[in-house]
mmCIF file of C-alpha atoms in Angstrom:
data_model
loop_
_atom_site.group_PDB
_atom_site.id
_atom_site.type_symbol
_atom_site.label_atom_id
_atom_site.label_comp_id
_atom_site.label_asym_id
_atom_site.label_seq_id
_atom_site.Cartn_x
_atom_site.Cartn_y
_atom_site.Cartn_z
ATOM 1 C CA LYS A 1 6.010 16.468 -49.362
ATOM 2 C CA MET A 2 2.702 14.848 -49.001
ATOM 3 C CA PHE A 3 4.052 11.373 -50.033
ATOM 4 C CA ALA A 4 6.809 11.820 -47.513
ATOM 5 C CA CYS A 5 4.152 12.003 -44.730
ATOM 6 C CA ILE A 6 2.416 8.859 -45.676
ATOM 7 C CA SER A 7 5.115 6.492 -44.630
ATOM 8 C CA PHE A 8 5.028 7.978 -41.032
ATOM 9 C CA THR A 9 2.719 6.407 -38.567
ATOM 10 C CA ARG A 10 -0.165 8.103 -36.751
ATOM 11 C CA SER A 11 2.202 10.187 -34.781
ATOM 12 C CA ALA A 12 2.694 12.225 -37.866
ATOM 13 C CA VAL A 13 -0.926 13.573 -37.505
ATOM 14 C CA ALA A 14 0.184 15.385 -34.542
ATOM 15 C CA PHE A 15 1.965 18.071 -36.378
ATOM 16 C CA ARG A 16 1.171 21.608 -35.558
ATOM 17 C CA ASN A 17 0.305 23.058 -38.912
ATOM 18 C CA CYS A 18 -3.259 22.382 -39.599
ATOM 19 C CA ARG A 19 -3.004 22.199 -43.622
ATOM 20 C CA THR A 20 -0.516 19.349 -43.485
ATOM 21 C CA LEU A 21 -2.557 17.607 -41.052
ATOM 22 C CA VAL A 22 -5.587 17.698 -43.136
ATOM 23 C CA LEU A 23 -3.396 16.602 -46.157
ATOM 24 C CA VAL A 24 -1.700 13.698 -44.185
ATOM 25 C CA ARG A 25 -5.197 12.168 -43.114
ATOM 26 C CA TYR A 26 -6.505 12.458 -46.464
ATOM 27 C CA ALA A 27 -3.294 10.663 -47.843
ATOM 28 C CA GLN A 28 -3.562 7.936 -45.077
ATOM 29 C CA THR A 29 -7.158 7.127 -45.465
ATOM 30 C CA ALA A 30 -6.747 6.813 -49.130
ATOM 31 C CA ALA A 31 -3.536 4.680 -49.110
ATOM 32 C CA ALA A 32 -4.457 2.262 -46.218
ATOM 33 C CA PRO A 33 -6.583 -0.607 -47.008
ATOM 34 C CA ALA A 34 -9.507 -1.497 -44.959
ATOM 35 C CA PRO A 35 -8.474 -3.108 -41.824
ATOM 36 C CA GLU A 36 -9.791 -6.733 -41.172
ATOM 37 C CA PRO A 37 -12.684 -6.863 -38.519
ATOM 38 C CA LYS A 38 -11.054 -7.843 -35.163
ATOM 39 C CA ILE A 39 -14.084 -9.388 -33.494
ATOM 40 C CA LYS A 40 -13.906 -9.970 -29.765
ATOM 41 C CA LYS A 41 -16.371 -11.879 -27.876
ATOM 42 C CA PHE A 42 -17.694 -10.419 -24.449
ATOM 43 C CA GLN A 43 -19.387 -12.558 -22.082
ATOM 44 C CA ILE A 44 -21.327 -10.471 -19.773
ATOM 45 C CA TYR A 45 -23.243 -11.285 -16.429
ATOM 46 C CA ARG A 46 -26.797 -10.484 -16.778
ATOM 47 C CA TRP A 47 -29.765 -10.761 -14.272
ATOM 48 C CA ASP A 48 -32.870 -8.676 -14.459
ATOM 49 C CA PRO A 49 -34.851 -9.082 -11.398
ATOM 50 C CA ASP A 50 -37.840 -7.182 -12.463
ATOM 51 C CA THR A 51 -38.789 -9.840 -15.334
ATOM 52 C CA PRO A 52 -40.257 -12.569 -12.990
ATOM 53 C CA GLY A 53 -38.575 -15.877 -13.371
ATOM 54 C CA ASP A 54 -35.427 -14.608 -14.938
ATOM 55 C CA LYS A 55 -32.146 -16.424 -13.824
ATOM 56 C CA PRO A 56 -28.667 -14.941 -13.737
ATOM 57 C CA ARG A 57 -27.012 -15.694 -17.063
ATOM 58 C CA MET A 58 -24.002 -14.967 -19.000
ATOM 59 C CA GLN A 59 -24.669 -13.264 -22.448
ATOM 60 C CA THR A 60 -21.962 -13.131 -25.300
ATOM 61 C CA TYR A 61 -21.785 -9.892 -27.418
ATOM 62 C CA GLU A 62 -19.498 -9.663 -30.183
ATOM 63 C CA ILE A 63 -17.535 -6.508 -30.915
ATOM 64 C CA ASP A 64 -15.179 -5.212 -33.601
ATOM 65 C CA LEU A 65 -12.317 -3.785 -31.846
ATOM 66 C CA ASN A 66 -11.405 -1.402 -34.604
ATOM 67 C CA THR A 67 -14.618 0.628 -34.196
ATOM 68 C CA CYS A 68 -14.235 0.627 -30.592
ATOM 69 C CA GLY A 69 -11.992 2.547 -28.001
ATOM 70 C CA PRO A 70 -9.392 0.731 -26.205
ATOM 71 C CA MET A 71 -10.882 0.421 -22.710
ATOM 72 C CA VAL A 72 -13.350 -2.149 -21.373
ATOM 73 C CA LEU A 73 -15.925 0.894 -20.700
ATOM 74 C CA ASP A 74 -15.749 1.803 -24.311
ATOM 75 C CA ALA A 75 -16.804 -1.628 -25.275
ATOM 76 C CA LEU A 76 -19.670 -1.692 -22.536
ATOM 77 C CA ILE A 77 -20.827 1.807 -23.677
ATOM 78 C CA LYS A 78 -20.862 0.630 -27.371
ATOM 79 C CA ILE A 79 -22.855 -2.564 -26.473
ATOM 80 C CA LYS A 80 -25.408 -0.403 -24.708
ATOM 81 C CA ASN A 81 -25.577 2.042 -27.564
ATOM 82 C CA GLU A 82 -25.844 -0.306 -30.565
ATOM 83 C CA MET A 83 -26.571 -3.856 -29.507
ATOM 84 C CA ASP A 84 -28.522 -3.986 -26.221
ATOM 85 C CA PRO A 85 -29.872 -0.998 -24.522
ATOM 86 C CA THR A 86 -30.944 -2.938 -21.533
ATOM 87 C CA LEU A 87 -27.447 -3.599 -20.220
ATOM 88 C CA THR A 88 -27.079 -1.833 -17.098
ATOM 89 C CA PHE A 89 -24.155 -0.716 -15.418
ATOM 90 C CA ARG A 90 -22.770 2.363 -13.299
ATOM 91 C CA ARG A 91 -21.094 4.865 -15.463
ATOM 92 C CA SER A 92 -18.499 5.643 -12.746
ATOM 93 C CA CYS A 93 -16.872 2.338 -13.358
ATOM 94 C CA ARG A 94 -13.219 3.604 -13.333
ATOM 95 C CA GLU A 95 -12.102 -0.016 -12.809
ATOM 96 C CA ALA A 96 -13.359 -1.149 -16.093
ATOM 97 C CA CYS A 97 -12.254 2.064 -17.537
ATOM 98 C CA LEU A 98 -8.559 1.211 -16.634
ATOM 99 C CA ASN A 99 -8.349 -2.260 -18.097
ATOM 100 C CA LYS A 100 -7.611 -2.362 -21.810
ATOM 101 C CA ILE A 101 -9.116 -4.901 -23.906
ATOM 102 C CA ASP A 102 -6.761 -7.735 -24.469
ATOM 103 C CA THR A 103 -6.582 -7.692 -28.235
ATOM 104 C CA ASN A 104 -6.191 -11.386 -28.547
ATOM 105 C CA THR A 105 -9.406 -12.357 -30.281
ATOM 106 C CA SER A 106 -9.302 -16.030 -29.539
ATOM 107 C CA LYS A 107 -9.926 -15.248 -25.860
ATOM 108 C CA VAL A 108 -13.209 -14.642 -24.489
ATOM 109 C CA MET A 109 -13.655 -11.392 -22.189
ATOM 110 C CA LYS A 110 -15.732 -12.094 -19.329
ATOM 111 C CA ILE A 111 -17.164 -9.258 -17.194
ATOM 112 C CA TYR A 112 -18.812 -9.769 -13.879
ATOM 113 C CA PRO A 113 -20.197 -7.513 -11.333
ATOM 114 C CA LEU A 114 -18.193 -6.909 -8.065
ATOM 115 C CA PRO A 115 -17.566 -10.347 -6.308
ATOM 116 C CA HIS A 116 -19.590 -11.410 -3.254
ATOM 117 C CA MET A 117 -21.894 -8.268 -3.393
ATOM 118 C CA TYR A 118 -25.763 -8.386 -3.570
ATOM 119 C CA VAL A 119 -26.605 -7.368 -7.242
ATOM 120 C CA VAL A 120 -29.348 -4.916 -8.018
ATOM 121 C CA LYS A 121 -29.306 -5.527 -11.622
ATOM 122 C CA ASP A 122 -26.929 -6.674 -14.440
ATOM 123 C CA LEU A 123 -23.392 -5.403 -13.482
ATOM 124 C CA VAL A 124 -24.695 -2.974 -10.608
ATOM 125 C CA PRO A 125 -23.798 -4.120 -7.161
ATOM 126 C CA ASP A 126 -25.526 -2.844 -3.986
ATOM 127 C CA MET A 127 -23.046 -0.669 -2.294
ATOM 128 C CA SER A 128 -25.016 0.695 0.621
ATOM 129 C CA ASN A 129 -23.185 -1.486 3.130
ATOM 130 C CA PHE A 130 -19.842 -0.182 1.615
ATOM 131 C CA TYR A 131 -21.030 3.389 2.046
ATOM 132 C CA ALA A 132 -22.658 2.756 5.569
ATOM 133 C CA GLN A 133 -19.220 1.715 6.569
ATOM 134 C CA TYR A 134 -17.426 4.632 5.006
ATOM 135 C CA LYS A 135 -19.719 6.967 6.922
ATOM 136 C CA SER A 136 -19.018 5.303 10.096
ATOM 137 C CA ILE A 137 -15.240 5.964 10.200
ATOM 138 C CA GLU A 138 -15.884 9.566 9.837
ATOM 139 C CA PRO A 139 -13.706 10.403 7.094
ATOM 140 C CA TYR A 140 -13.360 14.121 7.770
ATOM 141 C CA LEU A 141 -10.933 16.323 9.840
ATOM 142 C CA LYS A 142 -11.904 16.930 13.145
ATOM 143 C CA LYS A 143 -10.408 19.428 15.286
ATOM 144 C CA LYS A 144 -10.537 19.808 19.214
ATOM 145 C CA ASP A 145 -10.662 23.464 18.815
ATOM 146 C CA GLU A 146 -13.323 24.360 16.433
ATOM 147 C CA SER A 147 -13.241 28.183 16.930
ATOM 148 C CA LYS A 148 -10.545 28.838 14.094
ATOM 149 C CA GLN A 149 -12.642 27.027 11.533
ATOM 150 C CA GLY A 150 -12.958 28.762 8.240
ATOM 151 C CA LYS A 151 -10.746 31.615 9.039
ATOM 152 C CA GLU A 152 -7.531 30.630 7.341
ATOM 153 C CA GLN A 153 -5.841 27.067 6.140
ATOM 154 C CA TYR A 154 -4.455 24.750 8.698
ATOM 155 C CA LEU A 155 -0.878 24.607 7.980
ATOM 156 C CA GLN A 156 1.201 21.374 7.495
ATOM 157 C CA SER A 157 4.778 20.651 7.054
ATOM 158 C CA ILE A 158 6.028 19.073 3.877
ATOM 159 C CA GLU A 159 6.842 15.855 5.397
ATOM 160 C CA ASP A 160 3.304 15.378 7.058
ATOM 161 C CA ARG A 161 2.082 16.096 3.723
ATOM 162 C CA GLN A 162 4.071 13.436 2.224
ATOM 163 C CA LYS A 163 2.825 10.863 4.449
ATOM 164 C CA LEU A 164 -0.610 11.285 2.789
ATOM 165 C CA ASP A 165 0.722 10.590 -0.717
ATOM 166 C CA GLY A 166 -0.162 7.040 -1.245
ATOM 167 C CA LEU A 167 -3.554 7.588 0.422
ATOM 168 C CA TYR A 168 -5.590 10.621 -1.119
ATOM 169 C CA GLU A 169 -5.675 9.205 -4.471
ATOM 170 C CA CYS A 170 -8.068 6.561 -3.633
ATOM 171 C CA ILE A 171 -11.137 6.993 -5.738
ATOM 172 C CA LEU A 172 -13.688 4.709 -3.587
ATOM 173 C CA CYS A 173 -14.016 2.144 -6.198
ATOM 174 C CA ALA A 174 -14.409 -0.680 -3.741
ATOM 175 C CA CYS A 175 -12.275 -2.888 -5.583
ATOM 176 C CA CYS A 176 -9.992 -3.636 -2.707
ATOM 177 C CA SER A 177 -12.501 -4.712 -0.220
ATOM 178 C CA THR A 178 -14.341 -6.833 -2.586
ATOM 179 C CA SER A 179 -11.567 -8.718 -3.770
ATOM 180 C CA CYS A 180 -10.687 -9.711 -0.006
ATOM 181 C CA PRO A 181 -11.673 -12.906 0.932
ATOM 182 C CA SER A 182 -11.563 -11.915 4.576
ATOM 183 C CA TYR A 183 -14.191 -8.959 3.778
ATOM 184 C CA TRP A 184 -16.282 -11.814 1.817
ATOM 185 C CA TRP A 185 -16.668 -13.560 5.138
ATOM 186 C CA ASN A 186 -17.029 -10.827 7.401
ATOM 187 C CA GLY A 187 -17.980 -7.966 5.312
ATOM 188 C CA ASP A 188 -21.599 -7.393 7.011
ATOM 189 C CA ASN A 189 -20.760 -8.082 10.508
ATOM 190 C CA HIS A 190 -22.088 -6.082 13.131
ATOM 191 C CA LEU A 191 -18.669 -4.348 14.148
ATOM 192 C CA SER A 192 -17.981 -4.379 10.543
ATOM 193 C CA LEU A 193 -14.876 -4.707 8.567
ATOM 194 C CA LEU A 194 -13.356 -1.328 8.344
ATOM 195 C CA ILE A 195 -10.027 -2.637 6.786
ATOM 196 C CA ASN A 196 -10.017 -1.131 3.267
ATOM 197 C CA PHE A 197 -10.890 2.113 4.751
ATOM 198 C CA THR A 198 -7.455 2.270 6.304
ATOM 199 C CA ILE A 199 -6.575 3.724 3.001
ATOM 200 C CA ILE A 200 -9.379 6.398 3.286
ATOM 201 C CA ASN A 201 -8.750 6.810 6.827
ATOM 202 C CA LEU A 202 -6.755 9.692 5.958
ATOM 203 C CA PRO A 203 -7.524 11.790 8.912
ATOM 204 C CA MET A 204 -5.796 9.293 11.130
ATOM 205 C CA ILE A 205 -2.638 9.811 9.377
ATOM 206 C CA ASP A 206 -3.389 13.574 8.632
ATOM 207 C CA SER A 207 -1.518 15.766 11.046
ATOM 208 C CA ARG A 208 -4.004 18.204 10.925
ATOM 209 C CA ASP A 209 -6.717 15.979 12.559
ATOM 210 C CA ASP A 210 -6.544 15.923 16.401
ATOM 211 C CA PHE A 211 -8.705 12.827 17.142
ATOM 212 C CA THR A 212 -6.262 10.291 16.200
ATOM 213 C CA GLU A 213 -6.426 8.447 19.720
ATOM 214 C CA GLU A 214 -10.526 8.333 19.414
ATOM 215 C CA ARG A 215 -10.165 6.833 15.844
ATOM 216 C CA LEU A 216 -7.610 4.370 17.042
ATOM 217 C CA SER A 217 -9.800 3.170 20.103
ATOM 218 C CA LYS A 218 -12.707 2.723 17.675
ATOM 219 C CA LEU A 219 -10.767 -0.094 15.883
ATOM 220 C CA GLN A 220 -9.925 -1.867 19.227
ATOM 221 C CA ASP A 221 -12.258 -4.758 18.632
ATOM 222 C CA PRO A 222 -11.397 -8.110 16.944
ATOM 223 C CA PHE A 223 -13.251 -7.427 13.909
ATOM 224 C CA SER A 224 -12.535 -4.043 12.433
ATOM 225 C CA LEU A 225 -8.962 -4.242 11.857
ATOM 226 C CA TYR A 226 -7.561 -7.651 12.725
ATOM 227 C CA ARG A 227 -9.619 -9.668 10.432
ATOM 228 C CA CYS A 228 -6.713 -8.714 7.809
ATOM 229 C CA HIS A 229 -4.329 -11.687 7.275
ATOM 230 C CA THR A 230 -2.422 -9.739 4.788
ATOM 231 C CA ILE A 231 -3.876 -11.651 1.887
ATOM 232 C CA MET A 232 -2.795 -8.706 -0.318
ATOM 233 C CA ASN A 233 -5.603 -9.310 -2.874
ATOM 234 C CA CYS A 234 -6.384 -5.481 -2.233
ATOM 235 C CA THR A 235 -2.948 -4.348 -3.517
ATOM 236 C CA LYS A 236 -3.131 -6.652 -6.570
ATOM 237 C CA THR A 237 -6.342 -5.314 -7.764
ATOM 238 C CA CYS A 238 -6.292 -1.543 -6.858
ATOM 239 C CA PRO A 239 -6.881 0.205 -10.260
ATOM 240 C CA LYS A 240 -4.860 3.309 -9.234
ATOM 241 C CA GLY A 241 -1.937 1.241 -8.053
ATOM 242 C CA LEU A 242 -2.352 2.212 -4.370
ATOM 243 C CA ASN A 243 -1.303 -0.250 -1.453
ATOM 244 C CA PRO A 244 -4.157 -0.707 1.005
ATOM 245 C CA GLY A 245 -2.313 -3.707 2.666
ATOM 246 C CA LYS A 246 0.656 -1.429 3.610
ATOM 247 C CA ALA A 247 -1.668 1.092 4.898
ATOM 248 C CA ILE A 248 -3.473 -1.591 7.154
ATOM 249 C CA ALA A 249 0.106 -2.619 8.370
ATOM 250 C CA GLU A 250 0.865 0.953 9.128
ATOM 251 C CA ILE A 251 -2.409 1.244 11.263
ATOM 252 C CA LYS A 252 -1.606 -1.932 13.007
ATOM 253 C CA LYS A 253 1.794 -0.435 14.021
ATOM 254 C CA MET A 254 -0.084 2.788 15.231
ATOM 255 C CA MET A 255 -2.424 0.446 17.428
ATOM 256 C CA ALA A 256 0.462 -1.346 18.900
ATOM 257 C CA THR A 257 1.955 1.846 20.163
ATOM 258 C CA TYR A 258 -1.573 3.196 21.303
ATOM 259 C CA LYS A 259 -2.040 -0.070 23.190
ATOM 260 C CA GLU A 260 1.457 0.450 24.860
ATOM 261 C CA LYS A 261 0.675 3.906 25.964
ATOM 262 C CA ARG A 262 -2.564 2.904 27.389
ATOM 263 C CA SER A 263 -1.348 -0.013 29.258
ATOM 264 C CA SER A 264 1.571 2.252 30.737
ATOM 265 C CA ALA A 265 -1.012 4.958 31.628
ATOM 266 C CA ILE A 266 -3.099 2.404 33.625
ATOM 267 C CA MET B 1 -51.976 -25.492 9.227
ATOM 268 C CA ALA B 2 -48.698 -25.222 8.079
ATOM 269 C CA ARG B 3 -46.280 -22.967 9.856
ATOM 270 C CA HIS B 4 -44.546 -19.867 8.147
ATOM 271 C CA SER B 5 -41.131 -20.593 6.725
ATOM 272 C CA LYS B 6 -38.204 -18.255 8.043
ATOM 273 C CA LEU B 7 -38.471 -16.349 4.803
ATOM 274 C CA GLN B 8 -42.056 -15.631 5.245
ATOM 275 C CA LYS B 9 -41.763 -14.513 8.803
ATOM 276 C CA GLN B 10 -38.931 -12.083 7.692
ATOM 277 C CA VAL B 11 -41.383 -10.610 5.122
ATOM 278 C CA LEU B 12 -44.120 -10.496 7.411
ATOM 279 C CA SER B 13 -41.988 -8.537 9.972
ATOM 280 C CA LEU B 14 -40.938 -6.092 7.182
ATOM 281 C CA TYR B 15 -44.409 -5.585 6.315
ATOM 282 C CA ARG B 16 -45.168 -4.966 9.976
ATOM 283 C CA GLN B 17 -42.242 -2.475 10.490
ATOM 284 C CA PHE B 18 -43.263 -0.620 7.326
ATOM 285 C CA LEU B 19 -46.627 0.000 8.600
ATOM 286 C CA ARG B 20 -45.587 0.982 11.759
ATOM 287 C CA ALA B 21 -43.082 3.570 10.341
ATOM 288 C CA ALA B 22 -45.584 4.828 7.864
ATOM 289 C CA GLN B 23 -48.538 5.781 10.479
ATOM 290 C CA ASP B 24 -47.476 9.266 10.863
ATOM 291 C CA LYS B 25 -46.698 10.127 7.323
ATOM 292 C CA PRO B 26 -49.638 10.518 5.088
ATOM 293 C CA GLY B 27 -49.663 8.718 1.730
ATOM 294 C CA PHE B 28 -47.428 5.707 2.265
ATOM 295 C CA ILE B 29 -49.891 3.058 3.520
ATOM 296 C CA PRO B 30 -51.860 2.336 0.336
ATOM 297 C CA ARG B 31 -48.567 2.185 -1.755
ATOM 298 C CA ILE B 32 -47.103 -0.265 0.812
ATOM 299 C CA ARG B 33 -50.091 -2.473 0.675
ATOM 300 C CA ASP B 34 -50.376 -2.494 -3.098
ATOM 301 C CA GLU B 35 -46.701 -3.549 -3.449
ATOM 302 C CA PHE B 36 -46.893 -6.259 -0.859
ATOM 303 C CA ARG B 37 -50.150 -7.541 -2.485
ATOM 304 C CA VAL B 38 -48.641 -7.535 -5.983
ATOM 305 C CA ASN B 39 -45.429 -9.473 -4.771
ATOM 306 C CA ALA B 40 -47.671 -11.935 -2.762
ATOM 307 C CA ALA B 41 -48.298 -13.698 -6.067
ATOM 308 C CA ILE B 42 -44.583 -14.911 -6.342
ATOM 309 C CA LYS B 43 -44.056 -18.546 -5.979
ATOM 310 C CA LYS B 44 -42.587 -19.742 -2.647
ATOM 311 C CA THR B 45 -39.782 -21.563 -4.458
ATOM 312 C CA ASP B 46 -38.478 -18.535 -6.180
ATOM 313 C CA VAL B 47 -36.176 -17.516 -3.334
ATOM 314 C CA MET B 48 -33.631 -15.514 -5.226
ATOM 315 C CA HIS B 49 -36.498 -13.141 -6.457
ATOM 316 C CA ILE B 50 -37.931 -12.834 -2.895
ATOM 317 C CA GLU B 51 -34.679 -12.039 -1.324
ATOM 318 C CA TYR B 52 -34.101 -9.397 -3.764
ATOM 319 C CA LEU B 53 -37.241 -7.859 -3.110
ATOM 320 C CA TYR B 54 -36.671 -8.050 0.519
ATOM 321 C CA ARG B 55 -33.482 -6.385 0.389
ATOM 322 C CA ARG B 56 -35.003 -3.537 -1.882
ATOM 323 C CA GLY B 57 -37.844 -3.475 0.882
ATOM 324 C CA GLN B 58 -34.978 -2.790 3.457
ATOM 325 C CA ARG B 59 -33.482 -0.067 1.702
ATOM 326 C CA GLN B 60 -36.636 1.670 1.076
ATOM 327 C CA LEU B 61 -37.685 1.278 4.732
ATOM 328 C CA GLU B 62 -34.541 3.139 5.687
ATOM 329 C CA LEU B 63 -35.605 5.872 3.505
ATOM 330 C CA LEU B 64 -38.996 5.847 5.086
ATOM 331 C CA LYS B 65 -37.661 6.122 8.427
ATOM 332 C CA ASP B 66 -35.426 9.025 7.603
ATOM 333 C CA VAL B 67 -36.696 12.151 9.298
ATOM 334 C CA ASN B 68 -36.534 14.239 6.349
ATOM 335 C CA THR B 69 -39.075 11.947 4.637
ATOM 336 C CA LYS B 70 -42.574 13.695 5.251
ATOM 337 C CA GLN B 71 -45.017 12.224 2.672
ATOM 338 C CA LEU B 72 -45.867 10.246 -0.527
ATOM 339 C CA GLY B 73 -47.884 11.481 -3.435
ATOM 340 C CA SER B 74 -48.276 10.217 -7.043
ATOM 341 C CA PHE B 75 -49.432 11.476 -10.280
ATOM 342 C CA SER B 76 -52.109 9.706 -12.239
ATOM 343 C CA LYS B 77 -53.159 10.352 -15.788
ATOM 344 C CA SER B 78 -56.708 11.242 -16.472
ATOM 345 C CA LYS B 79 -58.592 10.440 -19.499
ATOM 346 C CA GLU B 80 -58.735 13.998 -20.666
ATOM 347 C CA ASP B 81 -55.113 14.390 -20.947
ATOM 348 C CA SER B 82 -54.321 11.557 -23.142
ATOM 349 C CA THR B 83 -55.501 12.784 -26.614
#
């Protein structure tokens, strides 16, 4: 029975019975030859502003892909643990987590911090501008009548809930904003670019929020919404597969009807 | 006498803002002075480093101005402790 298990692939290890599992594993490690080391080169952007006179540079690391997990974040953690503990990066980088390492060992893999953002150190960008913009759109539910707060749930129909479906999965990774050339040129404007927050601008689409008109009027100036020229880099880079470009288009539509209402009211 | 460059003026105005914000809160002023004094030794041509420190200073100034910041203290190691 044991020999029959050797010819299976690793999925055979998933059998429920513990004893056969252990037997299969022993058989596999005994039978399989030592795999060849698959060395992949990683070029990583490094800059340490605390050491005087340091210039930004690309540093190359080599990793054997057999000893490392499949994701880029695994590779970075391995480098930090074993080769270079001074490598700095934010652990919450789900974007790096989502990309599998291309197992083609002849290609070098290059890792840069988020584009067009000031770098605090190595791969850590300065996200304070991004967070300030997030704060300015007031990403929470606001009700006109606050008296019922906390007493019971605010109910919502199934259709209304479905409108939120492509929006709530956003993990605030900032990939969409930082990949948009329009954001590069206008990101830190005074009336700053709220565009990629349209996806987080859940409260605008959420039927439970009462302040839709005020939120729309906030976007009325030429910078916040209309710098979007549908470049669609955002949709291409989103690690969760969401569609910020479409969300912006929806909001532009909402703005058009809101303007009509306003002009007809006047 | 050579005039201050734009960057120098920015750094000086940052210093002034720091001192004004720290007037009512105890413990900040010696720390601010030390930090600026140490970094004054950076060469004028090392613009990247200066800009990095300038941005860091602005972030710290926001923290200082925040209503919830009350005072700054520090611990120092005395000779008896290090045995």
